Short mmCIF file of C-alpha atoms and ligand atoms in Angstrom, two decimals:
data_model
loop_
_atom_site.label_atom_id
_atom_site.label_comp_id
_atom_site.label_asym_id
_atom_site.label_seq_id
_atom_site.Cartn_x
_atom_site.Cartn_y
_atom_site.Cartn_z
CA UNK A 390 25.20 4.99 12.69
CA UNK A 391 22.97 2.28 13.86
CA UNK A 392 19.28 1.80 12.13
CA UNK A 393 16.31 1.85 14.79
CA UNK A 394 15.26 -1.57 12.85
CA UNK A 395 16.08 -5.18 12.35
CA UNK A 396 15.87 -5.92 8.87
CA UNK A 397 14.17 -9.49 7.56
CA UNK A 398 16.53 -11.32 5.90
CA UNK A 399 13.93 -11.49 3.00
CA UNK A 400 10.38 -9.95 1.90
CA UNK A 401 8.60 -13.36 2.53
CA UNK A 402 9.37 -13.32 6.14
CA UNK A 403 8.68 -9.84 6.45
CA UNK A 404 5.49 -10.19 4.96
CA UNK A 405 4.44 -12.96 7.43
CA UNK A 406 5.17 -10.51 10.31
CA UNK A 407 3.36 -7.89 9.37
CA UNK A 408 0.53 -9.98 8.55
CA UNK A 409 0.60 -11.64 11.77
CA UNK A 410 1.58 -8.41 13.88
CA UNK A 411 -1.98 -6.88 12.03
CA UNK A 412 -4.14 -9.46 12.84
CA UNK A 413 -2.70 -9.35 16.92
CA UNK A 414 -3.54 -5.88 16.65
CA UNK A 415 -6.63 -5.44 14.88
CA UNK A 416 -7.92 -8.29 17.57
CA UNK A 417 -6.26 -6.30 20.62
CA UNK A 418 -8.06 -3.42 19.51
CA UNK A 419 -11.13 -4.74 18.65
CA UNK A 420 -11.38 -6.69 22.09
CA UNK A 421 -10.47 -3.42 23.80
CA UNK A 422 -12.67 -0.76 21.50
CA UNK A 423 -14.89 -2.80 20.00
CA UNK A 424 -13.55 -1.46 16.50
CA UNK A 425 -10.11 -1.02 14.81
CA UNK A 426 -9.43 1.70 12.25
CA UNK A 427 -6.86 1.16 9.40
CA UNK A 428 -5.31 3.26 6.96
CA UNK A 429 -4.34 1.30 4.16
CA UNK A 430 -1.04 2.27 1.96
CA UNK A 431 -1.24 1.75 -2.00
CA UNK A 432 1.12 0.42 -4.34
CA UNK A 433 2.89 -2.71 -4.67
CA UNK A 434 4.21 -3.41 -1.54
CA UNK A 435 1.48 -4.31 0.32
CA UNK A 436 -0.07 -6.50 -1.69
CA UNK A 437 0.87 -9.31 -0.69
CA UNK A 438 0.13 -8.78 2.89
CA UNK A 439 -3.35 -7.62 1.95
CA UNK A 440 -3.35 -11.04 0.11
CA UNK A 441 -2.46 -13.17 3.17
CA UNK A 442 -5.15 -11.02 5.79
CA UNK A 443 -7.95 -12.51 3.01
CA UNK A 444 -6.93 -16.15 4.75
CA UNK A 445 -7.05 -14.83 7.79
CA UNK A 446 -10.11 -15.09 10.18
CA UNK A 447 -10.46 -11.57 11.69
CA UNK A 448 -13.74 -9.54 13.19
CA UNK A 449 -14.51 -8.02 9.49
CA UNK A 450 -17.32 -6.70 11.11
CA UNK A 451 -15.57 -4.52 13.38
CA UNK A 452 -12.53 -3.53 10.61
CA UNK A 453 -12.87 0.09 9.01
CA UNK A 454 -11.13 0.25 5.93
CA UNK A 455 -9.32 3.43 4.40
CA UNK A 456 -6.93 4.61 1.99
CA UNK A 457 -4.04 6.93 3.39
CA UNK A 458 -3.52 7.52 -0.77
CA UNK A 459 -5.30 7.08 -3.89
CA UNK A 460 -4.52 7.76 -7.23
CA UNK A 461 -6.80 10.23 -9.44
CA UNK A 462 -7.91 7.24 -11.04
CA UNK A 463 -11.67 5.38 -11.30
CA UNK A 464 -11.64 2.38 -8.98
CA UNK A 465 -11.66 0.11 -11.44
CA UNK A 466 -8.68 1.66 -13.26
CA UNK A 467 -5.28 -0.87 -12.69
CA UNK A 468 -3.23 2.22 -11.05
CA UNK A 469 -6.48 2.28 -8.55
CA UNK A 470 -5.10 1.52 -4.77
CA UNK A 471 -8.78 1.07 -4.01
CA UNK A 472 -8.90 -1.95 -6.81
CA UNK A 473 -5.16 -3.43 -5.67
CA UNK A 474 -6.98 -3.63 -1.99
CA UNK A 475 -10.26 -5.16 -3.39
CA UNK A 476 -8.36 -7.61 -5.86
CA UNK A 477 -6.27 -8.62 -3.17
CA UNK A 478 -8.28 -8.49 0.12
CA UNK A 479 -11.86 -7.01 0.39
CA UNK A 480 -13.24 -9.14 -2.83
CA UNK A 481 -11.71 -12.60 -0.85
CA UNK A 482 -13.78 -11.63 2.77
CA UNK A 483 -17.49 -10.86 3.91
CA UNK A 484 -16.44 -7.48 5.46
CA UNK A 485 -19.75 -4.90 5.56
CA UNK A 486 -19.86 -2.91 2.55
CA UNK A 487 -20.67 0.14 4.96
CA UNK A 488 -16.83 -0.68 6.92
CA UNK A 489 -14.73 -0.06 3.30
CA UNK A 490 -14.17 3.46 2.82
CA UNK A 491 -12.81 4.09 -0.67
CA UNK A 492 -11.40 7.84 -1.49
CA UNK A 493 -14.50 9.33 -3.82
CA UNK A 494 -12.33 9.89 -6.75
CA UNK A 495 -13.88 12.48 -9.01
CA UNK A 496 -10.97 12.74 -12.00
CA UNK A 497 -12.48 15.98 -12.97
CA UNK A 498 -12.68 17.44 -9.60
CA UNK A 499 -10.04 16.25 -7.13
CA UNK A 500 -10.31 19.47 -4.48
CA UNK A 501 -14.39 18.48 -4.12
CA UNK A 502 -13.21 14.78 -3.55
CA UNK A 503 -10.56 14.99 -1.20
CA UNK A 504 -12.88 17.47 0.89
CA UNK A 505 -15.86 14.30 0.72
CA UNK A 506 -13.21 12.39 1.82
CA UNK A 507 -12.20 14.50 5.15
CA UNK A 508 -16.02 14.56 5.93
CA UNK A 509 -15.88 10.84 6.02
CA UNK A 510 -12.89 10.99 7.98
CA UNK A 511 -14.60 13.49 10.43
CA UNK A 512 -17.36 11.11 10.84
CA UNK A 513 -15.62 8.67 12.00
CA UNK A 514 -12.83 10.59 14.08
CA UNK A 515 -14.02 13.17 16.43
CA UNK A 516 -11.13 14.88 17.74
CA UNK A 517 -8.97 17.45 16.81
CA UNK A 518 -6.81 15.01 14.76
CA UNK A 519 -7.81 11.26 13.78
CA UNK A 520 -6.69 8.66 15.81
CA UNK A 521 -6.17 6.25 14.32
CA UNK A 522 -5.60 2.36 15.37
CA UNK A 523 -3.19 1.61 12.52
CA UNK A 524 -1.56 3.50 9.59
CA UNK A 525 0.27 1.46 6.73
CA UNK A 526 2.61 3.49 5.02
CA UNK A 527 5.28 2.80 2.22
CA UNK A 528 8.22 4.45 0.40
CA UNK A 529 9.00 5.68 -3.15
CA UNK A 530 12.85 5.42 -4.28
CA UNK A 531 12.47 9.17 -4.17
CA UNK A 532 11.42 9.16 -0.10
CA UNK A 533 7.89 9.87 -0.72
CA UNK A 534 5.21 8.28 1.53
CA UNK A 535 1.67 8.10 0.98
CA UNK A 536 1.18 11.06 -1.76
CA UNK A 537 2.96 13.42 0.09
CA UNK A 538 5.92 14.14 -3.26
CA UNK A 539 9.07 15.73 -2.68
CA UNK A 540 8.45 19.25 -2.74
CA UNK A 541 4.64 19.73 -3.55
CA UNK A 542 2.65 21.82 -1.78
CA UNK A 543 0.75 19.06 0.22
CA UNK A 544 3.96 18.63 2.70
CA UNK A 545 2.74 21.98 4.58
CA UNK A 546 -0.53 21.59 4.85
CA UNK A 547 -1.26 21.64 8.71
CA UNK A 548 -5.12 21.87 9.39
CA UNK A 549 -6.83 19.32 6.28
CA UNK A 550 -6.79 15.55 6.71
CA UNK A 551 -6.89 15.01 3.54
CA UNK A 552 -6.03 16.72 0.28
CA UNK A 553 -5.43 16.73 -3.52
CA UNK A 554 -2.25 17.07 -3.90
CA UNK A 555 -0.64 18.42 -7.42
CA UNK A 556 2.17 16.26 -8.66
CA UNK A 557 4.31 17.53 -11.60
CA UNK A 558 6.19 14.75 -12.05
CA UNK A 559 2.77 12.84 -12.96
CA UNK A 560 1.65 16.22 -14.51
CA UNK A 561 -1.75 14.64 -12.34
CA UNK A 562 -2.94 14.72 -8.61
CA UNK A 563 -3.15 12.73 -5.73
CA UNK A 564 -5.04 12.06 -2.97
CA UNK A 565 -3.21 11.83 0.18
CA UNK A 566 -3.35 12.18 3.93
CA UNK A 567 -1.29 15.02 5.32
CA UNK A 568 1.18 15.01 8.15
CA UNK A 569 -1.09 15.71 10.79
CA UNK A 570 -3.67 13.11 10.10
CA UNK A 571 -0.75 10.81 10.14
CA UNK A 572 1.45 12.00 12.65
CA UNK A 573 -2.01 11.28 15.25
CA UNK A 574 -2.09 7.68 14.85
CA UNK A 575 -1.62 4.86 17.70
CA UNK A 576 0.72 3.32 15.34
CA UNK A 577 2.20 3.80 12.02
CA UNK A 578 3.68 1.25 10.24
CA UNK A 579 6.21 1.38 7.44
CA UNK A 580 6.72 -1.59 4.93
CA UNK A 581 10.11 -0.90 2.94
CA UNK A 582 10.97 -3.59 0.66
CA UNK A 583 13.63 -4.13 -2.46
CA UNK A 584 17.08 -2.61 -3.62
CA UNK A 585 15.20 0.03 -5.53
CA UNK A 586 15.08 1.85 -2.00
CA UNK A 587 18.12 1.57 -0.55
CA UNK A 588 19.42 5.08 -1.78
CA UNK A 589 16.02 6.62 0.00
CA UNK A 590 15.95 4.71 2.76
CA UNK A 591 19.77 5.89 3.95
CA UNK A 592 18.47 9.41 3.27
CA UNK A 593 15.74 9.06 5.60
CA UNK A 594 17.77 7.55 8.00
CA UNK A 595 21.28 9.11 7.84
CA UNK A 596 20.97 12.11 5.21
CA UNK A 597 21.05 15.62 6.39
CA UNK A 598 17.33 16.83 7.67
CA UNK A 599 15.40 18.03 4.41
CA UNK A 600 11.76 16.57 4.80
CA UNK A 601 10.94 18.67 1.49
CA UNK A 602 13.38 16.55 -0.19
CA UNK A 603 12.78 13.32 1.60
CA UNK A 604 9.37 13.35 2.83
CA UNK A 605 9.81 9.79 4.84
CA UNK A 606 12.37 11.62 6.78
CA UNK A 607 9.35 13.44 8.85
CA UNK A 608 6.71 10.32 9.62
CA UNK A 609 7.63 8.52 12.71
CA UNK A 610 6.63 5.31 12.24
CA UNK A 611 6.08 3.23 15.92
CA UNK A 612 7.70 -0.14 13.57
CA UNK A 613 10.03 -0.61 10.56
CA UNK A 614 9.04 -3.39 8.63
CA UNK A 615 11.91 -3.51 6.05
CA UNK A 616 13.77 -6.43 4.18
CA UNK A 617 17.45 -6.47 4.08
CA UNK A 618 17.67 -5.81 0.40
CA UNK A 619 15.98 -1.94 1.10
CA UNK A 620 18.75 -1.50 3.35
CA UNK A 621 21.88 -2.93 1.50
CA UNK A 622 24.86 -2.11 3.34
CA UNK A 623 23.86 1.38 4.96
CA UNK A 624 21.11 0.55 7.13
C1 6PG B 1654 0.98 4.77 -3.83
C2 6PG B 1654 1.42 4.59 -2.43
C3 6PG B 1654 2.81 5.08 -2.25
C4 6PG B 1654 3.64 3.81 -2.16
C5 6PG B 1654 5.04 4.07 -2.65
C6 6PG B 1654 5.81 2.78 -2.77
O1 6PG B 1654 -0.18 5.04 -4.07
O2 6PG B 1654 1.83 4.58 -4.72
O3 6PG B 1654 0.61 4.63 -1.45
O4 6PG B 1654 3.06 5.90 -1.21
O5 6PG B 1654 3.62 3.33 -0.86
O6 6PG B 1654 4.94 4.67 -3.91
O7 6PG B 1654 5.25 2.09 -3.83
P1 6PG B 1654 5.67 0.57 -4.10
O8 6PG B 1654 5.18 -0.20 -2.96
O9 6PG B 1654 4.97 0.22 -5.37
O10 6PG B 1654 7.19 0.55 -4.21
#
């Protein structure tokens, strides 16, 4: 069976097109809506990509800045996807502190947070789902995206943007965008690098339909951005 994706023959290259393909379309958009909305995946991924946009001469003042995950974590804690982002982007750039929307982490009270959070959202989105310009997602080696975990409760929520979602296998929660606040976006975008996912990635793409197992398996992303050593020699 055939992937739907070329891979890059390595992550550098990959990382130069997704930088480049982000700053096309954050202009496109921008020149078309006057603004461009971006949900921004955590980890380690996209760091480097987050790096190269700092060198990059883009409308800051039109960008809108969120976080499609977050750990439950103070922002200036190193797991914080809000301080990997501000490390390697927003500290670099003069983007408008009122355009970087961080999730409101409150350790001792995720539920309250995650609900700020989908106010925020619902500020700036005012339809029935957000729609959103651009959604960066990645992949654990156990097929989760964003915070959405391999059988937690968070994969069936269908009405909140955004929850806490409990992970056992941290013993902690997450913050994460659901399905549906995904699913709406213009595009969605997933970055898959590194041999660690290779066993994952052929689930998502060849294994037998289980999105409670392999949560990837249910996002349908509008590009693959993935290196050749994510895909081995099953993709
Ligand atoms: C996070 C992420 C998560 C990430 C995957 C892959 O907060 O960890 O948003 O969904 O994309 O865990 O992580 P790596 O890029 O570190 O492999």
């Amino acid at each position: 069976m055939q992937s739907p994706f070329e891979p890059f023959a390595d992550t550098t290259s990959l990382q130069q097109a997704v930088t480049d393909s982000f700053c096309q379309l954050a202009e496109q958009t921008v020149a078309k809506n006057g603004v461009f909305r971006v949900s921004l995946s955590g980890g380690s991924t996209p760091r480097r990509v987050y790096e190269m946009l700092s060198g990059r001469n883009l409308p800051w003042d039109r960008i809108h800045w969120f976080w499609g995950d977050e750990r439950n974590v103070p922002h200036d804690h190193d797991d914080s996807n809000f301080r990997m982002v501000k490390t390697a982007l927003l500290s670099k750039v003069d983007i408008p502190p009122q355009n970087i929307h961080p999730v409101p982490v409150d350790v001792e009270s995720p539920a309250k947070a995650a609900e700020q959070y989908e106010q925020t959202l619902r500020q700036h989105f005012h339809g029935p789902v957000p729609d959103w310009d651009l959604v960066l997602l990645g992949m654990g080696d156990d097929a989760h995206t964003a915070s959405l975990f391999p059988e937690t409760l968070g994969l069936g929520e269908q009405k909140r943007w955004f929850i806490e979602n409990w992970v056992p296998k941290f013993d902690a929660f997450r913050y994460t965008m659901t399905y549906p606040a995904i699913e709406s976006a213009r595009n969605i975008w997933f970055i898959i690098t590194g041999e660690a996912k290779q066993d994952a990635l052929k689930q998502v793409l060849f294994g037998e339909e289980d999105a409670a197992r392999y949560p990837s398996q249910r996002i349908q992303p509008t590009r693959w951005f993935v290196d050749a050593a994510a895909c081995g020699d099953g993709a």
